[in-house]
Amino acid sequence: MKGKTHPSNDVTLNPSANESIRDVIDRVDESRRTFIKSGVGGTALAALGGVSIAGLVDTVEAAPLPPAAGFGGIGFESIPPSLAPVADMVKVPAGYKVELLMAWGDPVTPAGPAWAEDASQDAAAQENQFGMHTDGMHFFPFPTAGAGRPSNERGLLCVNNEYTHEALLHTDGLNAATGVASAVVTIQKVRKSQAAHGVTIAEVRKTGGKWGVHRMTPFGRRITANTPMRISGPAAGHALLKSKKFRILPTGSVEDGVNNGFEAFGTMNNCAHGFTPWGTYLTCEENWNGYFAAPTSGAAIAPEFADQKAEILAGQTRYGISRTGFGYAWHTVDPRFNADTNPLEPNTQGWVVEIDPFNPRSVPVKRTAMGRFKHESAQVAVGPDNSVGFYQGDDERNEYIYKFVCAKPFNPRNRAANMNLLDEGTLYVAKFTSTVGSKAGTFRGEWIALKPGTIGVNGMALRDHPQFAAPTDAEVQAIILIKTREAADAVGATMMDRPEWTALRTYSFGGRPADGYSYGPGRPLEVYCALTNNSRRGNNPASSNNPNGTTNAGGANPPVDAANPRPDNDYGHIIRWREDGNTVKAMGFEWDLFVQCGDKLTTKTLGASYNPAGADGYKGDINGADFGAPDGLWFDNFGRLWIQTDQAGDALGDWRNIGSNTMLCADPNTKEVRRFLTSPPNCEVTGVITSPDGRTMFCGIQHPGDDALATNPKQFSSWPGNQFPTNSAGEPVPNGAAGRPRSSVIVITKEDGGIIGS
Ligand code: FEO
Ligand code: CA
Ligand code: CA
């Protein structure tokens, strides 16, 4: 439909007959039942060639989803594993169609140029293109015409761009390690790398039966490692967050005073994600530590930080700041990332960042109340009383599982009232015990509040521990949040086998409000968490994370326990729990193991520390398709659990019977697992969401052909160009069949138009 106020640029730049943004705004105004309009003024159609940004502020909010149809189990047949040598393609079951939606470098804004196959484009181009290495994602539907119901054909796809493969990002790689001896680190390359990190917000539409990225939209946006952000919540303004301030220019970062503790720049290593019922996106900062380097290990720490030196160095140890970082070498040309000279900058990373995708001018907000660690995901549960909680993993060996409970309830009728809900609440950490639960096979667990008065394992309140001591409890709380890992150490939380995504079970009950995040009578609040692997579990000599917070990141060698029962846990497992009293406010829960991953054919070579008594454990207890290294977990709107894996992508060694990385579908009732998708070599399958009706699935394929050298970028893969001559919109894929591999989002539909998985 072409609307009455159709902006001229949509006519000239987009030949489709799609509705314009202004049409949507107008309809929003007409359908106040589910959407709220405010602030669309007469100055509207200004920027972006006539499409307004200013007019969109606070215009739309997420609408409740329609009730789900019944859960009919899993309706497709498992496909075979993709064994070595791994086919360079994505495969799905018969009856399904897979297409390419968008690949790294595709433009997502009106200013974005088409991707160039030779990787010659600069940071300015990348800032308007899909970032590299796609990860967690969420689909925010627009309202439909008439009833204003959530659209199944138009919305904002918010996608994390976790990290970069520098050898593929630049024409000549980044440094000698990429295979090009003459390549050097330059600020231009680092700026491009920073621009390829963060979050992509793309408007996606189905037009004439074809899904595509709509670039001529004011909603298209890139958030990068340099985007200005706010810090809010209990730790905002604390002295530990007052890092050096820089003016971030294309040619370098120029020191410009001191941050006030309420501002920060950029988000990095955005792995998994979350969303809120008030229609905002949460992006989670995972391995941010690797972008910093402390070349002298703190010996050359800037003199103005001398008083804080011991505290700073302890924090760098606990969070894994090293001399070299992960090899990005940003610090060599961008002093913001030198942890010796700018030692408080790492404290501005490690948070959950809230982004309002419906307001392209909004400033992303780092929510300190949710804690600081290597966040994997933050998945929401909403109670019948509108209480709100988020389940979060800290993905490193021997780290913890957390829950954040908002102090105030969600207001479903007033979006603005929710916009700072994440600033106030209680952060808990999980302790999994071997105390038998009320049902066969279950065990008890407890949530420990990370508050000043909580008593640690040494018998002292956290406020009396030297690492958290401060004149007021408000400041103690701020320090606890900045040093979340140390606080969890102090209270004796359970070290887990690398907590990846959490997922809230959904139920196919009629009348369920939205996305399955709501629980209530007959709908137990059941949370799943992928524990992907742990090579240090059960090693000798055994050690723990020290209660005084002095442990090296990932450095403990804990013995097996009830919740993490395998030594040398190569294949991982999935744990789940139900909250006491069916409320997110519970102080206790009952847990069991949903599945222990592995391979029924395995001839795995056991490590020296492996206890033969547990040998059968490696064969897994999977009812159906064998898999390992679970990472992404997501329940669809009909109660199916989707599992995505992140293992060695070459399908060799321990993975020779399991094949390449996969996406599987599990029935939470029967525990049956079926293999839905197999991937190209050397990639990870991560990020999944569907349209509200479940008939379109978006899925991420990250880092296909990883480890290729800059001198031979297609060494292991030319996906997706080799599989898809055109993308889902019918446009030619620029690199054709023989170009460098690109992290991409694919779109999966059922040929009969049915619900994915049914
Ligand atoms: Fe980025 Fe924990 O996976
Ligand atoms: Ca992950
Ligand atoms: Ca991963």
Coordinates of N, CA and C in Angstrom, one line a residue, residues 142-328:
F142 N 6.8 -4.3 13.7 CA 6.0 -3.1 13.6 C 4.5 -3.4 13.8
P143 N 3.7 -2.4 14.0 CA 2.3 -2.6 14.0 C 1.7 -2.8 12.6
T144 N 0.8 -3.7 12.5 CA 0.1 -3.9 11.2 C -1.0 -2.8 10.9
A145 N -1.4 -2.7 9.7 CA -2.5 -1.8 9.4 C -3.7 -2.3 10.1
G146 N -4.6 -1.3 10.4 CA -5.9 -1.7 11.0 C -5.8 -1.9 12.5
A147 N -5.7 -3.2 12.9 CA -5.7 -3.5 14.3 C -4.5 -3.2 15.0
G148 N -3.4 -2.8 14.3 CA -2.2 -2.5 15.0 C -1.5 -3.7 15.7
R149 N -1.8 -4.9 15.2 CA -1.2 -6.1 15.7 C 0.3 -6.2 15.3
P150 N 1.1 -7.0 16.0 CA 2.5 -7.1 15.6 C 2.6 -7.7 14.2
S151 N 3.4 -7.1 13.4 CA 3.5 -7.6 12.0 C 4.4 -8.8 11.9
N152 N 4.0 -9.7 11.0 CA 4.9 -10.8 10.7 C 5.7 -10.6 9.5
E153 N 5.6 -9.4 8.9 CA 6.3 -9.1 7.6 C 7.1 -7.8 7.7
R154 N 7.2 -7.2 8.8 CA 8.0 -5.9 8.9 C 8.4 -5.7 10.3
G155 N 9.6 -5.4 10.5 CA 10.1 -5.1 11.9 C 11.6 -4.7 11.9
L156 N 12.0 -4.5 13.1 CA 13.5 -4.2 13.3 C 14.2 -5.4 13.8
L157 N 15.2 -5.8 13.1 CA 16.0 -6.9 13.5 C 17.3 -6.3 14.2
C158 N 17.4 -6.5 15.5 CA 18.5 -6.1 16.3 C 19.5 -7.3 16.4
V159 N 20.7 -7.1 15.9 CA 21.7 -8.2 15.8 C 23.0 -7.8 16.5
N160 N 23.5 -8.6 17.3 CA 24.9 -8.3 17.9 C 25.9 -8.7 16.8
N161 N 27.0 -7.9 16.8 CA 28.2 -8.2 16.0 C 29.3 -8.5 17.0
E162 N 29.6 -9.7 17.3 CA 30.4 -10.0 18.4 C 31.9 -9.6 18.3
Y163 N 32.5 -10.1 17.2 CA 33.9 -9.8 17.1 C 34.3 -9.8 15.6
T164 N 35.6 -9.7 15.3 CA 36.0 -9.6 13.9 C 37.1 -10.6 13.6
H165 N 37.2 -11.0 12.4 CA 38.3 -11.8 11.9 C 39.1 -10.9 11.1
E166 N 40.2 -10.4 11.7 CA 40.9 -9.3 11.1 C 41.6 -9.6 9.8
A167 N 41.9 -10.9 9.6 CA 42.5 -11.3 8.3 C 41.5 -11.1 7.2
L168 N 40.2 -11.2 7.5 CA 39.2 -11.1 6.4 C 38.7 -9.6 6.4
L169 N 38.8 -8.9 7.5 CA 38.2 -7.6 7.5 C 39.0 -6.6 6.7
H170 N 40.3 -6.8 6.6 CA 41.2 -5.8 5.9 C 41.9 -6.5 4.7
T171 N 42.1 -5.7 3.7 CA 42.7 -6.3 2.5 C 44.0 -7.0 2.7
D172 N 44.8 -6.4 3.6 CA 46.1 -7.1 3.9 C 46.2 -7.6 5.3
G173 N 45.1 -7.9 5.9 CA 45.1 -8.4 7.3 C 45.5 -7.3 8.3
L174 N 45.8 -7.6 9.5 CA 46.1 -6.6 10.5 C 47.5 -6.7 10.9
N175 N 48.1 -7.9 11.1 CA 49.4 -8.0 11.6 C 50.1 -9.2 11.1
A176 N 51.3 -9.5 11.5 CA 52.0 -10.6 10.9 C 51.3 -12.0 11.2
A177 N 50.6 -12.0 12.2 CA 49.9 -13.3 12.6 C 48.9 -13.7 11.5
T178 N 48.4 -12.8 10.7 CA 47.4 -13.1 9.7 C 48.0 -13.6 8.4
G179 N 49.3 -13.7 8.4 CA 50.0 -14.3 7.2 C 50.5 -13.3 6.2
V180 N 50.4 -12.0 6.6 CA 51.0 -11.0 5.7 C 52.0 -10.3 6.5
A181 N 53.3 -10.6 6.2 CA 54.4 -10.1 7.1 C 54.5 -8.6 7.1
S182 N 54.1 -8.0 5.9 CA 54.3 -6.5 5.8 C 53.1 -5.7 6.4
A183 N 52.0 -6.4 6.8 CA 50.8 -5.7 7.3 C 51.2 -5.1 8.6
V184 N 50.6 -3.9 8.8 CA 50.9 -3.2 10.1 C 49.5 -2.7 10.6
V185 N 49.6 -2.5 11.9 CA 48.4 -1.9 12.6 C 48.4 -0.4 12.4
T186 N 47.2 0.0 11.9 CA 47.1 1.5 11.7 C 45.8 1.9 12.3
I187 N 45.7 3.2 12.6 CA 44.4 3.7 13.2 C 43.3 3.5 12.3
Q188 N 43.5 3.5 11.0 CA 42.4 3.3 10.0 C 41.9 1.9 10.1
K189 N 42.8 0.9 10.2 CA 42.3 -0.4 10.4 C 41.6 -0.6 11.7
V190 N 42.1 -0.1 12.8 CA 41.5 -0.2 14.1 C 40.1 0.4 14.1
R191 N 40.0 1.6 13.5 CA 38.7 2.2 13.4 C 37.7 1.4 12.6
K192 N 38.1 0.7 11.6 CA 37.2 -0.2 10.8 C 36.9 -1.4 11.7
S193 N 37.8 -1.9 12.4 CA 37.6 -3.0 13.3 C 36.6 -2.6 14.4
Q194 N 36.8 -1.5 15.0 CA 35.8 -1.0 16.0 C 34.4 -0.8 15.4
A195 N 34.4 -0.3 14.2 CA 33.1 -0.1 13.5 C 32.4 -1.4 13.2
A196 N 33.1 -2.5 13.0 CA 32.5 -3.8 12.7 C 32.0 -4.5 13.9
H197 N 32.3 -4.0 15.1 CA 31.8 -4.5 16.4 C 30.5 -3.8 16.8
G198 N 29.8 -4.4 17.8 CA 28.7 -3.7 18.4 C 27.4 -4.3 18.0
V199 N 26.5 -3.5 17.5 CA 25.1 -3.9 17.2 C 24.6 -3.3 15.9
T200 N 23.9 -4.1 15.2 CA 23.3 -3.6 13.9 C 21.7 -3.6 14.1
I201 N 21.1 -2.5 13.8 CA 19.6 -2.4 13.8 C 19.2 -2.3 12.3
A202 N 18.6 -3.3 11.8 CA 18.2 -3.3 10.4 C 16.7 -3.4 10.3
E203 N 16.1 -2.6 9.4 CA 14.6 -2.8 9.2 C 14.5 -3.9 8.1
V204 N 13.7 -4.9 8.4 CA 13.5 -6.0 7.5 C 12.1 -6.1 7.1
R205 N 11.8 -6.4 5.9 CA 10.4 -6.4 5.4 C 10.3 -7.6 4.4
K206 N 9.1 -8.1 4.4 CA 8.7 -9.1 3.4 C 7.9 -8.4 2.3
T207 N 8.4 -8.3 1.1 CA 7.7 -7.6 0.0 C 7.5 -8.5 -1.1
G208 N 6.3 -8.7 -1.6 CA 6.1 -9.6 -2.7 C 6.6 -11.0 -2.4
G209 N 6.4 -11.4 -1.1 CA 6.8 -12.7 -0.7 C 8.3 -12.9 -0.5
K210 N 9.1 -11.8 -0.6 CA 10.6 -11.9 -0.4 C 11.0 -11.0 0.8
W211 N 11.8 -11.6 1.7 CA 12.3 -10.9 2.8 C 13.6 -10.1 2.3
G212 N 13.7 -8.9 2.8 CA 14.9 -8.1 2.5 C 15.2 -7.1 3.5
V213 N 16.4 -6.5 3.5 CA 16.7 -5.4 4.3 C 16.3 -4.1 3.7
H214 N 15.5 -3.3 4.4 CA 15.0 -2.0 3.8 C 16.0 -0.9 4.3
R215 N 16.8 -0.5 3.4 CA 17.9 0.4 3.8 C 17.4 1.9 3.9
M216 N 16.4 2.3 3.2 CA 16.0 3.7 3.2 C 15.0 3.9 4.3
T217 N 15.6 3.7 5.5 CA 14.8 3.8 6.7 C 15.5 4.6 7.8
P218 N 14.8 5.4 8.6 CA 15.5 6.1 9.6 C 15.9 5.2 10.8
F219 N 15.4 4.0 10.8 CA 15.7 3.1 11.9 C 17.0 2.3 11.7
G220 N 17.5 2.3 10.5 CA 18.7 1.6 10.3 C 19.9 2.2 11.1
R221 N 20.6 1.5 11.8 CA 21.6 2.1 12.8 C 22.7 1.1 13.1
R222 N 23.9 1.7 13.3 CA 25.0 0.9 13.8 C 25.4 1.5 15.1
I223 N 25.6 0.6 16.1 CA 26.2 1.0 17.4 C 27.5 0.2 17.4
T224 N 28.6 0.9 17.7 CA 29.9 0.4 17.6 C 30.7 0.4 18.9
A225 N 32.0 0.1 18.7 CA 32.9 0.2 19.9 C 33.2 1.6 20.2
N226 N 32.7 2.6 19.5 CA 33.0 4.0 19.8 C 31.7 4.8 20.0
T227 N 30.6 4.2 20.0 CA 29.3 5.0 20.2 C 29.2 5.6 21.6
P228 N 28.9 6.9 21.7 CA 28.7 7.4 23.0 C 27.5 6.8 23.8
M229 N 27.7 6.5 25.0 CA 26.7 5.8 25.8 C 26.6 6.5 27.2
R230 N 25.5 6.2 27.9 CA 25.4 6.6 29.3 C 25.6 5.4 30.2
I231 N 26.1 5.7 31.4 CA 26.2 4.7 32.5 C 25.2 5.1 33.5
S232 N 24.3 4.1 33.9 CA 23.3 4.4 34.8 C 23.2 3.4 35.9
G233 N 22.4 3.6 36.9 CA 22.2 2.6 38.0 C 23.1 2.9 39.2
P234 N 23.2 2.0 40.1 CA 23.9 2.2 41.4 C 25.3 2.5 41.3
A235 N 26.0 2.0 40.2 CA 27.5 2.3 40.1 C 27.8 3.5 39.3
A236 N 26.8 4.1 38.7 CA 27.1 5.3 37.8 C 27.7 6.4 38.7
G237 N 28.7 7.0 38.1 CA 29.4 8.1 38.8 C 30.5 7.7 39.8
H238 N 30.6 6.4 40.0 CA 31.6 6.0 41.0 C 33.0 6.3 40.4
A239 N 34.0 6.5 41.4 CA 35.3 6.9 41.0 C 36.0 5.8 40.1
L240 N 35.6 4.6 40.3 CA 36.2 3.5 39.5 C 35.8 3.5 38.1
L241 N 34.8 4.4 37.7 CA 34.4 4.5 36.3 C 34.9 5.7 35.7
K242 N 35.6 6.6 36.4 CA 36.1 7.8 35.9 C 37.4 7.7 35.1
S243 N 37.3 7.1 33.9 CA 38.5 6.8 33.1 C 38.8 8.1 32.4
K244 N 40.0 8.1 31.7 CA 40.3 9.2 30.8 C 39.3 9.4 29.7
K245 N 39.1 10.6 29.3 CA 38.2 10.9 28.3 C 39.0 11.2 27.0
F246 N 38.4 10.7 25.9 CA 39.1 10.9 24.6 C 38.1 11.5 23.6
R247 N 38.6 12.3 22.7 CA 37.8 12.6 21.5 C 38.2 11.6 20.5
I248 N 37.2 10.9 20.0 CA 37.4 9.7 19.1 C 37.3 10.2 17.7
L249 N 38.5 10.4 17.0 CA 38.5 10.9 15.7 C 39.0 9.8 14.7
P250 N 38.7 10.0 13.4 CA 39.1 9.0 12.5 C 40.6 8.8 12.5
T251 N 41.3 9.9 12.8 CA 42.8 9.8 12.8 C 43.4 9.5 14.1
G252 N 42.6 9.3 15.2 CA 43.2 8.9 16.5 C 42.3 9.4 17.6
S253 N 42.7 9.0 18.8 CA 41.9 9.3 20.0 C 42.7 10.4 20.8
V254 N 42.1 11.5 21.0 CA 42.8 12.7 21.6 C 42.3 12.8 23.0
E255 N 43.2 12.8 24.0 CA 42.9 12.9 25.4 C 42.2 14.2 25.7
D256 N 41.1 14.2 26.4 CA 40.3 15.4 26.6 C 39.6 15.3 28.0
G257 N 40.5 15.3 29.0 CA 40.0 15.3 30.4 C 39.6 14.0 30.9
V258 N 38.6 14.0 31.8 CA 38.2 12.7 32.5 C 36.7 12.5 32.4
N259 N 36.3 11.3 32.2 CA 34.9 11.0 32.2 C 34.3 11.2 33.6
N260 N 33.1 11.5 33.6 CA 32.5 11.8 34.9 C 31.8 10.6 35.6
G261 N 32.0 9.4 35.0 CA 31.5 8.2 35.6 C 30.1 7.9 35.2
F262 N 29.5 8.8 34.4 CA 28.1 8.6 33.9 C 28.2 8.5 32.4
E263 N 29.4 8.5 31.8 CA 29.5 8.4 30.3 C 30.5 7.4 30.0
A264 N 30.3 6.8 28.8 CA 31.2 5.7 28.3 C 31.2 5.7 26.8
F265 N 32.1 5.0 26.2 CA 32.1 4.9 24.8 C 32.2 3.5 24.3
G266 N 31.2 3.1 23.6 CA 31.3 1.8 22.9 C 30.9 0.6 23.6
T267 N 30.6 -0.4 22.9 CA 30.3 -1.7 23.4 C 31.0 -2.7 22.6
M268 N 31.6 -3.8 23.2 CA 32.4 -4.7 22.5 C 32.1 -6.1 22.9
N269 N 32.3 -7.0 21.9 CA 32.2 -8.4 22.0 C 30.8 -8.8 22.5
N270 N 29.8 -8.2 21.8 CA 28.4 -8.4 22.1 C 28.0 -9.8 21.7
C271 N 27.8 -10.6 22.6 CA 27.6 -12.0 22.3 C 26.1 -12.3 22.3
A272 N 25.5 -12.8 23.3 CA 24.1 -13.0 23.3 C 23.4 -11.7 23.8
H273 N 22.2 -11.8 24.0 CA 21.4 -10.6 24.1 C 20.2 -10.8 25.0
G274 N 19.3 -9.9 25.0 CA 18.0 -10.1 25.6 C 17.0 -9.0 25.1
F275 N 15.8 -9.0 25.5 CA 14.9 -8.0 25.2 C 14.0 -7.7 26.4
T276 N 13.4 -6.6 26.4 CA 12.5 -6.3 27.5 C 11.0 -6.3 27.1
P277 N 10.1 -6.5 27.9 CA 8.7 -6.4 27.5 C 8.2 -5.0 27.2
W278 N 9.1 -4.0 27.4 CA 8.7 -2.7 27.0 C 9.4 -2.3 25.7
G279 N 9.9 -3.3 25.0 CA 10.3 -3.1 23.6 C 11.7 -2.5 23.5
T280 N 12.6 -2.8 24.4 CA 14.0 -2.4 24.2 C 14.9 -3.7 24.0
Y281 N 16.0 -3.4 23.4 CA 17.0 -4.5 23.2 C 18.1 -4.5 24.2
L282 N 18.5 -5.6 24.6 CA 19.7 -5.7 25.6 C 20.8 -6.4 24.8
T283 N 22.0 -5.7 24.8 CA 23.2 -6.4 24.3 C 24.2 -6.6 25.4
C284 N 24.8 -7.7 25.3 CA 25.6 -8.2 26.5 C 27.1 -8.2 26.1
E285 N 27.9 -7.6 26.9 CA 29.3 -7.5 26.7 C 30.0 -8.7 27.2
E286 N 30.6 -9.5 26.3 CA 31.2 -10.8 26.8 C 32.7 -10.7 26.9
N287 N 33.5 -11.0 25.9 CA 35.0 -11.0 26.1 C 35.6 -9.7 25.8
W288 N 35.1 -8.6 26.4 CA 35.6 -7.3 26.2 C 37.0 -7.1 26.7
N289 N 37.4 -8.0 27.6 CA 38.7 -7.8 28.2 C 39.8 -7.9 27.2
G290 N 39.6 -8.7 26.1 CA 40.6 -8.9 25.2 C 41.0 -7.8 24.3
Y291 N 40.2 -6.7 24.3 CA 40.5 -5.5 23.5 C 41.4 -4.6 24.2
F292 N 41.6 -4.8 25.5 CA 42.6 -4.0 26.3 C 43.9 -4.7 26.4
A293 N 44.9 -4.0 26.6 CA 46.2 -4.6 26.9 C 46.9 -3.7 27.9
A294 N 47.6 -4.4 28.8 CA 48.4 -3.7 29.8 C 49.9 -4.1 29.6
P295 N 50.6 -3.4 28.6 CA 51.9 -3.9 28.2 C 52.9 -4.1 29.3
T296 N 52.8 -3.3 30.3 CA 53.7 -3.5 31.4 C 53.1 -4.2 32.6
S297 N 51.9 -4.8 32.4 CA 51.2 -5.4 33.5 C 51.0 -4.5 34.7
G298 N 50.8 -3.2 34.4 CA 50.6 -2.3 35.5 C 51.8 -1.6 36.0
A299 N 53.0 -2.0 35.7 CA 54.2 -1.4 36.2 C 54.2 0.1 35.8
A300 N 53.7 0.4 34.6 CA 53.7 1.8 34.1 C 52.4 2.4 34.2
I301 N 51.6 2.0 35.2 CA 50.3 2.6 35.4 C 50.4 4.1 35.6
A302 N 49.5 4.8 35.0 CA 49.5 6.3 35.0 C 49.6 6.8 36.4
P303 N 50.4 7.8 36.7 CA 50.7 8.3 38.1 C 49.4 8.7 38.8
E304 N 48.5 9.3 38.1 CA 47.3 9.8 38.7 C 46.4 8.7 39.3
F305 N 46.7 7.4 39.0 CA 46.0 6.3 39.5 C 46.8 5.5 40.6
A306 N 47.9 6.1 41.0 CA 48.7 5.4 42.0 C 48.0 5.0 43.2
D307 N 47.1 5.8 43.7 CA 46.4 5.4 45.0 C 45.5 4.2 44.8
Q308 N 45.0 4.0 43.5 CA 44.1 2.9 43.3 C 44.8 1.7 42.7
K309 N 46.1 1.8 42.6 CA 46.8 0.8 41.8 C 46.5 -0.6 42.2
A310 N 46.6 -0.9 43.5 CA 46.4 -2.3 43.9 C 45.0 -2.8 43.5
E311 N 44.0 -2.0 43.7 CA 42.7 -2.3 43.4 C 42.5 -2.5 41.9
I312 N 43.1 -1.6 41.2 CA 43.0 -1.7 39.7 C 43.6 -3.0 39.2
L313 N 44.8 -3.3 39.7 CA 45.4 -4.5 39.2 C 44.7 -5.8 39.6
A314 N 44.1 -5.8 40.8 CA 43.3 -6.9 41.2 C 42.1 -7.1 40.3
G315 N 41.5 -6.1 39.9 CA 40.4 -6.1 39.0 C 40.8 -6.6 37.7
Q316 N 42.0 -6.2 37.2 CA 42.4 -6.6 35.9 C 42.7 -8.1 35.9
T317 N 43.3 -8.6 37.0 CA 43.5 -10.0 37.1 C 42.2 -10.8 37.1
R318 N 41.3 -10.4 37.9 CA 40.0 -11.2 38.0 C 39.2 -11.2 36.7
Y319 N 39.4 -10.1 35.9 CA 38.6 -10.1 34.6 C 39.5 -10.4 33.4
G320 N 40.7 -10.7 33.6 CA 41.5 -11.2 32.5 C 42.1 -10.2 31.6
I321 N 42.5 -9.0 32.1 CA 43.3 -8.1 31.3 C 44.7 -8.5 31.3
S322 N 45.3 -8.7 30.1 CA 46.6 -9.2 30.0 C 47.6 -8.2 29.3
R323 N 48.8 -8.6 29.1 CA 49.8 -7.8 28.5 C 49.5 -7.5 27.0
T324 N 48.9 -8.5 26.4 CA 48.7 -8.4 24.9 C 47.3 -8.3 24.5
G325 N 46.4 -8.7 25.4 CA 45.0 -8.9 24.9 C 44.8 -10.0 24.0
F326 N 43.8 -9.9 23.1 CA 43.5 -11.0 22.2 C 44.3 -10.8 20.8
G327 N 45.2 -9.9 20.8 CA 45.9 -9.6 19.5 C 45.3 -8.6 18.6
Y328 N 44.3 -8.0 19.0 CA 43.7 -6.9 18.2 C 44.6 -5.7 18.1

